Amino acid sequence: MESNAIEMIGITKIFPGVVANDNITLTVRQNEILALLGENGAGKSTLMSILFGSYDPDAGNIKIRGKEVKIKDPNFATALGIGMVHQHFKLVHNYTVAENIVLGVEPKNSFGMLDLSSAEKKVAELSEQYGLHVNPKAKIEDITVGMQQRVEILKVLYRNADIIIFDEPTAVLTPQEIDELMEIIRRLKAEGKTIILITHKLKEIKAVAERCTVLRRGKVIGTVDVKEVSENQLAEMMVGRAVKFEIDKKPANPGKTVLSLENVSIKNSRGQLVVNDLNLDIRSGEVVGIAGVDGNGQTELIYGITGLLPIESGKILLNGEDVSKLSIRKRIELGIGHIPEDRHKHGLVAEFTVAENISIKNYYKEPYSNKYGILNMEAMKSKASELIKSFDIRAGEDSLTKAGSMSGGNQQKVIIAREIELSPELLVVAQPTRGLDVGAIEYIRKRIIEERDKGRAILLVSFELDEIMNLCDRIATISKGSIVGVFKEGEVTEREIGMMMAGSKKSDDKNVEKAEGEIDEK
């Protein structure tokens, strides 16, 4: 009988204030795809970081192919044939694909110099073998996020890994890139690899995994055969209760126009015009969603509204006042809240505590500072403790926990708590549930609808079509930087939205004609 590829027995790992792994036993068979499922903060990534040698366990044993091992560091794991594709890519952006892949294991010629041509040849062969279609000579900064992930996979394959850990691999991918990745994972299995897929996306588990081990709050809840359970059963195992995939909401009651975008054009950081003469109105008490394929100007539009990028032309009117030349702070004071798509770049300071991040937008006001500019840390901690409780933020050491040490879902809750607490008239929400588990998704979507019902105007940008269809009272489709259709809830199907996202217009489609009419009226 063939031995298991991996046995982790009685693994315990404790961080200050948090038992991340509590006596976990995990078995992975040779040449299987095992999903590791759990909420944000359940201990999945910690467990796999122990397997990859990034952390030492406080207790427990590890066997690889039946032999007990002490995995001292990632180099030791690599020597054992274990590779890890990390959630946050570890790439040098001004290096080529090949240079990144061989970094640390550079091939040398007879003169002891880097033999880049042989590296490029091997990378090209691996890319062809696994259907990755990556150009070895391309610079990282010039390729898509999906291609960057393929480079990470090639790094692992170049080092001859036959056990591959994928840590939340689809968190930053578009739906098309996710489908392509699932096919790559199937091909890796067909080539004899053993795969561990850390995820909380149930559709992906049903698509590729054979078995699924569920963690909750650092403990193993159980291991199931994926074919024998439904998505709802997996969700309930993960969260500990039944989860609603659709949010109940009453019809919107829109009021005054809060945001008017009039002929707005914006260039990206490379000087290319990516938002082109765009028009859109958003009223109080409604959620307006922007549906579009990534790269059609959504990010730059949000940056333009919130002040992160200047606009080239047009007007951004907030309650009738043009704010397009105002500073970010002034826009916040006038009532613009922002839940950014990149929580690490624009949402949080990782080295700051939860309390400091909660008050980062109004620290200069009472009660957080006095007239002399001296900060009142007790007031910050008190407000943070209040929001930690009301938003169910799981912070190991309460308000003084560093934001960067928390799970992605809890980081997102800190941002949402801060923005909602500011009571903005306009809430700009970008990819609010990207990379989050079903429990956090359910909670965040519910809070968005609660804010709508309080009379907020909400602009939602999401690549998740089901999120757009579920939450929005009106849907605006964007293609090549322009709005190509605006629909009320129930007027359009996912398929029709998908066609318009791709830039299609059908003259015989009444919904499209209606949408174009609405734009002309503006």
mmCIF file of C-alpha atoms in Angstrom, residues 156-499:
data_model
loop_
_atom_site.group_PDB
_atom_site.id
_atom_site.type_symbol
_atom_site.label_atom_id
_atom_site.label_comp_id
_atom_site.label_asym_id
_atom_site.label_seq_id
_atom_site.Cartn_x
_atom_site.Cartn_y
_atom_site.Cartn_z
ATOM 1 C CA VAL A 156 7.564 25.853 -7.762
ATOM 2 C CA LEU A 157 7.750 23.492 -10.772
ATOM 3 C CA TYR A 158 11.279 24.688 -11.660
ATOM 4 C CA ARG A 159 12.369 23.483 -8.208
ATOM 5 C CA ASN A 160 10.892 20.014 -8.922
ATOM 6 C CA ALA A 161 8.054 20.168 -6.360
ATOM 7 C CA ASP A 162 5.645 17.249 -6.389
ATOM 8 C CA ILE A 163 3.597 18.537 -3.428
ATOM 9 C CA ILE A 164 2.143 21.982 -4.222
ATOM 10 C CA ILE A 165 0.279 24.221 -1.770
ATOM 11 C CA PHE A 166 -1.971 26.907 -3.258
ATOM 12 C CA ASP A 167 -2.786 29.614 -0.662
ATOM 13 C CA GLU A 168 -6.027 31.404 -1.647
ATOM 14 C CA PRO A 169 -4.951 31.310 -5.306
ATOM 15 C CA THR A 170 -8.038 33.013 -6.773
ATOM 16 C CA ALA A 171 -8.355 35.976 -4.400
ATOM 17 C CA VAL A 172 -7.112 38.488 -7.005
ATOM 18 C CA LEU A 173 -8.164 36.758 -10.241
ATOM 19 C CA THR A 174 -10.959 37.541 -12.679
ATOM 20 C CA PRO A 175 -13.614 34.837 -13.337
ATOM 21 C CA GLN A 176 -11.901 33.848 -16.618
ATOM 22 C CA GLU A 177 -8.503 33.569 -14.901
ATOM 23 C CA ILE A 178 -10.090 31.425 -12.157
ATOM 24 C CA ASP A 179 -11.414 28.967 -14.781
ATOM 25 C CA GLU A 180 -7.956 28.822 -16.374
ATOM 26 C CA LEU A 181 -6.310 28.186 -12.987
ATOM 27 C CA MET A 182 -8.709 25.333 -12.216
ATOM 28 C CA GLU A 183 -7.687 23.723 -15.503
ATOM 29 C CA ILE A 184 -3.986 24.174 -14.609
ATOM 30 C CA ILE A 185 -4.576 22.480 -11.230
ATOM 31 C CA ARG A 186 -6.269 19.528 -12.979
ATOM 32 C CA ARG A 187 -3.295 19.241 -15.312
ATOM 33 C CA LEU A 188 -0.848 19.286 -12.384
ATOM 34 C CA LYS A 189 -2.751 16.371 -10.839
ATOM 35 C CA ALA A 190 -2.702 14.522 -14.171
ATOM 36 C CA GLU A 191 1.111 14.947 -14.153
ATOM 37 C CA GLY A 192 1.257 13.175 -10.775
ATOM 38 C CA LYS A 193 1.398 16.148 -8.401
ATOM 39 C CA THR A 194 -0.239 16.225 -4.955
ATOM 40 C CA ILE A 195 -2.192 19.459 -4.437
ATOM 41 C CA ILE A 196 -3.415 21.245 -1.309
ATOM 42 C CA LEU A 197 -5.842 24.048 -2.140
ATOM 43 C CA ILE A 198 -6.393 26.581 0.662
ATOM 44 C CA THR A 199 -9.642 28.356 -0.113
ATOM 45 C CA HIS A 200 -13.041 29.421 1.105
ATOM 46 C CA LYS A 201 -14.636 29.497 -2.350
ATOM 47 C CA LEU A 202 -17.037 26.584 -2.429
ATOM 48 C CA LYS A 203 -17.473 26.504 -6.220
ATOM 49 C CA GLU A 204 -13.733 25.944 -6.658
ATOM 50 C CA ILE A 205 -13.744 23.080 -4.177
ATOM 51 C CA LYS A 206 -16.630 21.421 -6.023
ATOM 52 C CA ALA A 207 -14.820 22.010 -9.339
ATOM 53 C CA VAL A 208 -11.450 20.365 -8.605
ATOM 54 C CA ALA A 209 -11.073 18.839 -5.117
ATOM 55 C CA GLU A 210 -11.618 15.187 -4.207
ATOM 56 C CA ARG A 211 -11.675 15.614 -0.432
ATOM 57 C CA CYS A 212 -12.073 18.638 1.811
ATOM 58 C CA THR A 213 -10.813 19.171 5.364
ATOM 59 C CA VAL A 214 -12.692 21.928 7.214
ATOM 60 C CA LEU A 215 -11.090 24.070 9.937
ATOM 61 C CA ARG A 216 -12.959 26.325 12.347
ATOM 62 C CA ARG A 217 -11.188 28.515 14.913
ATOM 63 C CA GLY A 218 -8.016 26.443 14.774
ATOM 64 C CA LYS A 219 -9.633 22.987 15.027
ATOM 65 C CA VAL A 220 -10.484 20.295 12.462
ATOM 66 C CA ILE A 221 -14.263 20.019 12.079
ATOM 67 C CA GLY A 222 -14.075 17.075 9.685
ATOM 68 C CA THR A 223 -12.910 15.702 6.321
ATOM 69 C CA VAL A 224 -15.497 14.908 3.637
ATOM 70 C CA ASP A 225 -15.639 13.532 0.090
ATOM 71 C CA VAL A 226 -16.505 16.565 -2.024
ATOM 72 C CA LYS A 227 -18.893 14.658 -4.320
ATOM 73 C CA GLU A 228 -21.021 13.646 -1.331
ATOM 74 C CA VAL A 229 -21.700 17.130 0.129
ATOM 75 C CA SER A 230 -23.423 20.278 -1.131
ATOM 76 C CA GLU A 231 -22.037 23.810 -1.069
ATOM 77 C CA ASN A 232 -24.538 24.624 1.687
ATOM 78 C CA GLN A 233 -23.283 21.726 3.834
ATOM 79 C CA LEU A 234 -19.660 22.832 3.360
ATOM 80 C CA ALA A 235 -20.602 26.403 4.287
ATOM 81 C CA GLU A 236 -22.362 25.235 7.439
ATOM 82 C CA MET A 237 -19.332 23.128 8.451
ATOM 83 C CA MET A 238 -17.080 26.141 7.906
ATOM 84 C CA VAL A 239 -19.150 28.777 9.726
ATOM 85 C CA GLY A 240 -21.003 26.625 12.267
ATOM 86 C CA ARG A 241 -24.464 27.735 11.142
ATOM 87 C CA ALA A 242 -26.601 27.911 8.016
ATOM 88 C CA VAL A 243 -25.406 30.615 5.620
ATOM 89 C CA LYS A 244 -27.589 32.712 3.305
ATOM 90 C CA PHE A 245 -26.082 33.082 -0.165
ATOM 91 C CA GLU A 246 -28.624 35.753 -1.118
ATOM 92 C CA ILE A 247 -29.372 38.828 0.976
ATOM 93 C CA ASP A 248 -32.996 39.655 1.774
ATOM 94 C CA LYS A 249 -33.700 43.300 1.032
ATOM 95 C CA LYS A 250 -36.727 45.474 0.616
ATOM 96 C CA PRO A 251 -37.125 47.651 -2.519
ATOM 97 C CA ALA A 252 -34.958 50.761 -2.612
ATOM 98 C CA ASN A 253 -36.421 54.157 -1.820
ATOM 99 C CA PRO A 254 -34.065 56.529 -3.655
ATOM 100 C CA GLY A 255 -34.083 60.224 -2.830
ATOM 101 C CA LYS A 256 -31.934 63.179 -3.921
ATOM 102 C CA THR A 257 -28.991 62.866 -6.316
ATOM 103 C CA VAL A 258 -25.834 62.654 -4.197
ATOM 104 C CA LEU A 259 -23.178 61.939 -6.859
ATOM 105 C CA SER A 260 -23.193 63.160 -10.454
ATOM 106 C CA LEU A 261 -20.395 62.211 -12.824
ATOM 107 C CA GLU A 262 -20.518 64.528 -15.830
ATOM 108 C CA ASN A 263 -18.380 63.698 -18.876
ATOM 109 C CA VAL A 264 -15.551 62.433 -16.656
ATOM 110 C CA SER A 265 -12.299 61.387 -18.349
ATOM 111 C CA ILE A 266 -9.295 60.002 -16.438
ATOM 112 C CA LYS A 267 -5.818 58.800 -17.433
ATOM 113 C CA ASN A 268 -4.053 55.934 -15.691
ATOM 114 C CA SER A 269 -0.549 56.098 -14.204
ATOM 115 C CA ARG A 270 0.941 55.434 -17.662
ATOM 116 C CA GLY A 271 -0.856 58.387 -19.234
ATOM 117 C CA GLN A 272 -3.439 56.304 -21.119
ATOM 118 C CA LEU A 273 -7.056 57.520 -21.226
ATOM 119 C CA VAL A 274 -8.975 54.731 -19.452
ATOM 120 C CA VAL A 275 -12.165 56.560 -18.341
ATOM 121 C CA ASN A 276 -13.714 58.231 -21.359
ATOM 122 C CA ASP A 277 -16.472 60.854 -21.125
ATOM 123 C CA LEU A 278 -18.342 58.875 -18.449
ATOM 124 C CA ASN A 279 -21.738 59.924 -17.070
ATOM 125 C CA LEU A 280 -23.564 58.439 -14.075
ATOM 126 C CA ASP A 281 -25.873 59.596 -11.255
ATOM 127 C CA ILE A 282 -26.289 57.957 -7.840
ATOM 128 C CA ARG A 283 -29.072 58.877 -5.436
ATOM 129 C CA SER A 284 -29.441 58.521 -1.711
ATOM 130 C CA GLY A 285 -30.949 55.213 -0.595
ATOM 131 C CA GLU A 286 -29.774 53.132 -3.546
ATOM 132 C CA VAL A 287 -26.903 50.835 -4.493
ATOM 133 C CA VAL A 288 -25.596 51.407 -8.010
ATOM 134 C CA GLY A 289 -23.231 48.707 -9.231
ATOM 135 C CA ILE A 290 -20.622 48.966 -11.956
ATOM 136 C CA ALA A 291 -20.198 45.666 -13.801
ATOM 137 C CA GLY A 292 -17.257 45.188 -16.094
ATOM 138 C CA VAL A 293 -14.221 43.076 -16.902
ATOM 139 C CA ASP A 294 -11.126 44.142 -14.978
ATOM 140 C CA GLY A 295 -9.132 46.840 -16.759
ATOM 141 C CA ASN A 296 -12.043 48.846 -18.183
ATOM 142 C CA GLY A 297 -11.433 51.933 -16.059
ATOM 143 C CA GLN A 298 -13.212 50.923 -12.833
ATOM 144 C CA THR A 299 -10.154 51.373 -10.613
ATOM 145 C CA GLU A 300 -9.266 54.759 -12.103
ATOM 146 C CA LEU A 301 -12.875 55.930 -11.805
ATOM 147 C CA ILE A 302 -12.865 55.149 -8.078
ATOM 148 C CA TYR A 303 -9.485 56.858 -7.703
ATOM 149 C CA GLY A 304 -10.875 59.922 -9.470
ATOM 150 C CA ILE A 305 -13.966 60.121 -7.238
ATOM 151 C CA THR A 306 -11.995 59.659 -4.009
ATOM 152 C CA GLY A 307 -9.063 61.910 -4.976
ATOM 153 C CA LEU A 308 -6.363 59.298 -5.521
ATOM 154 C CA LEU A 309 -6.032 60.315 -9.199
ATOM 155 C CA PRO A 310 -6.684 63.667 -10.906
ATOM 156 C CA ILE A 311 -9.338 63.765 -13.613
ATOM 157 C CA GLU A 312 -8.526 65.051 -17.105
ATOM 158 C CA SER A 313 -11.900 66.628 -17.777
ATOM 159 C CA GLY A 314 -15.506 66.670 -16.640
ATOM 160 C CA LYS A 315 -17.066 67.207 -13.218
ATOM 161 C CA ILE A 316 -17.548 65.151 -10.065
ATOM 162 C CA LEU A 317 -20.513 66.701 -8.258
ATOM 163 C CA LEU A 318 -21.254 65.807 -4.624
ATOM 164 C CA ASN A 319 -24.635 67.257 -3.639
ATOM 165 C CA GLY A 320 -24.209 69.720 -6.506
ATOM 166 C CA GLU A 321 -20.687 70.873 -5.522
ATOM 167 C CA ASP A 322 -17.775 70.107 -7.857
ATOM 168 C CA VAL A 323 -15.202 68.236 -5.731
ATOM 169 C CA SER A 324 -12.874 67.191 -8.545
ATOM 170 C CA LYS A 325 -10.125 69.633 -7.527
ATOM 171 C CA LEU A 326 -10.452 69.120 -3.765
ATOM 172 C CA SER A 327 -8.001 67.210 -1.536
ATOM 173 C CA ILE A 328 -8.748 63.720 -0.263
ATOM 174 C CA ARG A 329 -9.260 65.034 3.290
ATOM 175 C CA LYS A 330 -11.751 67.673 2.082
ATOM 176 C CA ARG A 331 -13.706 65.037 0.158
ATOM 177 C CA ILE A 332 -13.856 62.868 3.299
ATOM 178 C CA GLU A 333 -15.102 65.845 5.323
ATOM 179 C CA LEU A 334 -17.786 66.546 2.693
ATOM 180 C CA GLY A 335 -19.069 62.987 3.046
ATOM 181 C CA ILE A 336 -17.238 60.540 0.772
ATOM 182 C CA GLY A 337 -16.409 57.175 2.343
ATOM 183 C CA HIS A 338 -14.161 54.665 0.558
ATOM 184 C CA ILE A 339 -13.785 50.915 0.995
ATOM 185 C CA PRO A 340 -10.835 50.332 -1.398
ATOM 186 C CA GLU A 341 -10.212 47.308 -3.608
ATOM 187 C CA ASP A 342 -6.656 46.931 -2.263
ATOM 188 C CA ARG A 343 -7.009 46.883 1.508
ATOM 189 C CA HIS A 344 -3.247 46.779 2.033
ATOM 190 C CA LYS A 345 -2.389 49.655 -0.297
ATOM 191 C CA HIS A 346 -5.180 52.115 0.479
ATOM 192 C CA GLY A 347 -7.234 50.701 3.353
ATOM 193 C CA LEU A 348 -4.930 50.030 6.295
ATOM 194 C CA VAL A 349 -1.527 50.738 7.756
ATOM 195 C CA ALA A 350 -0.434 47.178 8.590
ATOM 196 C CA GLU A 351 1.961 48.265 11.371
ATOM 197 C CA PHE A 352 -0.711 50.396 13.075
ATOM 198 C CA THR A 353 -3.051 48.936 15.682
ATOM 199 C CA VAL A 354 -6.762 48.428 15.079
ATOM 200 C CA ALA A 355 -7.428 51.515 17.235
ATOM 201 C CA GLU A 356 -5.077 53.653 15.132
ATOM 202 C CA ASN A 357 -6.548 52.402 11.857
ATOM 203 C CA ILE A 358 -10.109 53.056 13.062
ATOM 204 C CA SER A 359 -9.304 56.717 13.778
ATOM 205 C CA ILE A 360 -6.881 57.333 10.893
ATOM 206 C CA LYS A 361 -9.314 59.556 8.961
ATOM 207 C CA ASN A 362 -10.316 61.816 11.860
ATOM 208 C CA TYR A 363 -7.438 61.545 14.339
ATOM 209 C CA TYR A 364 -6.959 65.326 14.126
ATOM 210 C CA LYS A 365 -10.441 65.999 15.534
ATOM 211 C CA GLU A 366 -11.919 65.700 19.004
ATOM 212 C CA PRO A 367 -12.161 63.374 20.859
ATOM 213 C CA TYR A 368 -9.043 61.790 19.286
ATOM 214 C CA SER A 369 -6.833 64.867 19.700
ATOM 215 C CA ASN A 370 -7.037 68.154 21.577
ATOM 216 C CA LYS A 371 -6.510 71.708 20.336
ATOM 217 C CA TYR A 372 -2.743 71.304 20.774
ATOM 218 C CA GLY A 373 -2.677 68.277 18.444
ATOM 219 C CA ILE A 374 -1.930 65.761 21.211
ATOM 220 C CA LEU A 375 -3.518 62.381 20.518
ATOM 221 C CA ASN A 376 -5.962 60.851 22.983
ATOM 222 C CA MET A 377 -5.133 57.128 22.706
ATOM 223 C CA GLU A 378 -7.748 56.170 25.299
ATOM 224 C CA ALA A 379 -10.504 57.683 23.150
ATOM 225 C CA MET A 380 -9.143 55.804 20.116
ATOM 226 C CA LYS A 381 -9.062 52.506 22.025
ATOM 227 C CA SER A 382 -12.553 53.059 23.411
ATOM 228 C CA LYS A 383 -14.068 53.688 19.959
ATOM 229 C CA ALA A 384 -12.160 50.741 18.466
ATOM 230 C CA SER A 385 -13.370 48.399 21.233
ATOM 231 C CA GLU A 386 -16.944 49.504 20.545
ATOM 232 C CA LEU A 387 -16.609 48.814 16.799
ATOM 233 C CA ILE A 388 -14.765 45.512 17.352
ATOM 234 C CA LYS A 389 -17.830 44.314 19.221
ATOM 235 C CA SER A 390 -20.492 45.669 16.871
ATOM 236 C CA PHE A 391 -18.733 44.499 13.672
ATOM 237 C CA ASP A 392 -17.574 41.135 15.078
ATOM 238 C CA ILE A 393 -13.898 41.897 14.400
ATOM 239 C CA ARG A 394 -11.765 39.043 15.736
ATOM 240 C CA ALA A 395 -8.655 40.834 16.953
ATOM 241 C CA GLY A 396 -6.385 38.649 19.088
ATOM 242 C CA GLU A 397 -5.401 41.314 21.620
ATOM 243 C CA ASP A 398 -8.356 43.607 21.110
ATOM 244 C CA SER A 399 -7.863 47.196 19.890
ATOM 245 C CA LEU A 400 -4.055 47.122 20.253
ATOM 246 C CA THR A 401 -3.637 44.224 17.802
ATOM 247 C CA LYS A 402 -1.638 45.236 14.731
ATOM 248 C CA ALA A 403 -3.882 45.251 11.668
ATOM 249 C CA GLY A 404 -1.319 43.365 9.580
ATOM 250 C CA SER A 405 -1.419 40.366 11.923
ATOM 251 C CA MET A 406 -5.148 39.740 11.401
ATOM 252 C CA SER A 407 -6.859 37.657 8.711
ATOM 253 C CA GLY A 408 -8.051 39.317 5.514
ATOM 254 C CA GLY A 409 -11.698 39.148 6.541
ATOM 255 C CA ASN A 410 -11.039 40.893 9.836
ATOM 256 C CA GLN A 411 -8.882 43.532 8.136
ATOM 257 C CA GLN A 412 -11.792 44.200 5.785
ATOM 258 C CA LYS A 413 -14.181 44.518 8.727
ATOM 259 C CA VAL A 414 -11.885 47.138 10.306
ATOM 260 C CA ILE A 415 -12.067 49.226 7.104
ATOM 261 C CA ILE A 416 -15.842 48.833 6.811
ATOM 262 C CA ALA A 417 -16.339 49.707 10.492
ATOM 263 C CA ARG A 418 -14.250 52.877 10.080
ATOM 264 C CA GLU A 419 -16.007 54.026 6.911
ATOM 265 C CA ILE A 420 -19.527 53.357 8.195
ATOM 266 C CA GLU A 421 -18.735 55.063 11.517
ATOM 267 C CA LEU A 422 -17.876 58.238 9.567
ATOM 268 C CA SER A 423 -21.525 58.277 8.306
ATOM 269 C CA PRO A 424 -20.677 59.310 4.735
ATOM 270 C CA GLU A 425 -23.384 60.477 2.350
ATOM 271 C CA LEU A 426 -21.631 58.616 -0.473
ATOM 272 C CA LEU A 427 -19.988 55.253 0.173
ATOM 273 C CA VAL A 428 -17.674 54.090 -2.622
ATOM 274 C CA VAL A 429 -17.239 50.331 -2.249
ATOM 275 C CA ALA A 430 -14.724 48.390 -4.370
ATOM 276 C CA GLN A 431 -14.414 44.580 -4.347
ATOM 277 C CA PRO A 432 -15.739 44.461 -0.741
ATOM 278 C CA THR A 433 -15.739 40.657 -0.441
ATOM 279 C CA ARG A 434 -12.719 39.711 -2.578
ATOM 280 C CA GLY A 435 -10.802 36.874 -0.931
ATOM 281 C CA LEU A 436 -13.270 36.522 1.959
ATOM 282 C CA ASP A 437 -15.130 33.481 3.277
ATOM 283 C CA VAL A 438 -18.885 32.940 2.985
ATOM 284 C CA GLY A 439 -19.576 34.051 6.566
ATOM 285 C CA ALA A 440 -17.713 37.353 6.101
ATOM 286 C CA ILE A 441 -19.303 37.834 2.661
ATOM 287 C CA GLU A 442 -22.800 37.385 4.103
ATOM 288 C CA TYR A 443 -22.049 39.865 6.909
ATOM 289 C CA ILE A 444 -20.505 42.556 4.668
ATOM 290 C CA ARG A 445 -23.286 42.384 2.073
ATOM 291 C CA LYS A 446 -25.855 42.722 4.865
ATOM 292 C CA ARG A 447 -24.081 45.836 6.206
ATOM 293 C CA ILE A 448 -24.031 47.420 2.733
ATOM 294 C CA ILE A 449 -27.813 47.019 2.446
ATOM 295 C CA GLU A 450 -28.257 48.403 5.988
ATOM 296 C CA GLU A 451 -26.341 51.533 4.943
ATOM 297 C CA ARG A 452 -28.521 51.857 1.839
ATOM 298 C CA ASP A 453 -31.608 51.676 4.040
ATOM 299 C CA LYS A 454 -30.203 54.508 6.200
ATOM 300 C CA GLY A 455 -30.235 56.725 3.110
ATOM 301 C CA ARG A 456 -26.622 56.419 1.965
ATOM 302 C CA ALA A 457 -25.792 56.607 -1.734
ATOM 303 C CA ILE A 458 -23.624 53.580 -2.518
ATOM 304 C CA LEU A 459 -21.424 52.989 -5.553
ATOM 305 C CA LEU A 460 -20.403 49.327 -5.745
ATOM 306 C CA VAL A 461 -17.670 48.052 -8.059
ATOM 307 C CA SER A 462 -17.288 44.271 -8.103
ATOM 308 C CA PHE A 463 -16.032 41.625 -10.516
ATOM 309 C CA GLU A 464 -18.392 39.116 -8.830
ATOM 310 C CA LEU A 465 -21.488 39.188 -11.046
ATOM 311 C CA ASP A 466 -23.605 37.408 -8.442
ATOM 312 C CA GLU A 467 -22.698 40.173 -5.962
ATOM 313 C CA ILE A 468 -23.739 42.869 -8.434
ATOM 314 C CA MET A 469 -27.027 41.063 -9.206
ATOM 315 C CA ASN A 470 -27.750 40.419 -5.518
ATOM 316 C CA LEU A 471 -27.008 43.834 -4.020
ATOM 317 C CA CYS A 472 -27.674 46.468 -6.647
ATOM 318 C CA ASP A 473 -30.821 48.483 -7.288
ATOM 319 C CA ARG A 474 -29.373 49.698 -10.574
ATOM 320 C CA ILE A 475 -26.536 48.195 -12.624
ATOM 321 C CA ALA A 476 -24.279 50.192 -14.929
ATOM 322 C CA THR A 477 -22.136 48.160 -17.320
ATOM 323 C CA ILE A 478 -18.751 49.589 -18.275
ATOM 324 C CA SER A 479 -16.667 48.794 -21.339
ATOM 325 C CA LYS A 480 -13.506 50.601 -22.517
ATOM 326 C CA GLY A 481 -13.987 53.311 -19.908
ATOM 327 C CA SER A 482 -17.570 54.248 -20.798
ATOM 328 C CA ILE A 483 -20.973 53.270 -19.418
ATOM 329 C CA VAL A 484 -22.728 51.203 -22.106
ATOM 330 C CA GLY A 485 -25.947 50.382 -20.266
ATOM 331 C CA VAL A 486 -27.880 51.191 -17.082
ATOM 332 C CA PHE A 487 -30.525 48.780 -15.784
ATOM 333 C CA LYS A 488 -32.936 48.664 -12.892
ATOM 334 C CA GLU A 489 -32.953 45.536 -10.728
ATOM 335 C CA GLY A 490 -34.704 42.667 -12.512
ATOM 336 C CA GLU A 491 -34.477 44.221 -15.991
ATOM 337 C CA VAL A 492 -31.456 42.221 -17.109
ATOM 338 C CA THR A 493 -29.989 38.729 -16.757
ATOM 339 C CA GLU A 494 -26.430 37.737 -15.833
ATOM 340 C CA ARG A 495 -25.895 36.564 -19.413
ATOM 341 C CA GLU A 496 -26.939 39.929 -20.854
ATOM 342 C CA ILE A 497 -24.735 41.787 -18.369
ATOM 343 C CA GLY A 498 -21.840 39.497 -19.318
ATOM 344 C CA MET A 499 -22.338 40.265 -23.016
#
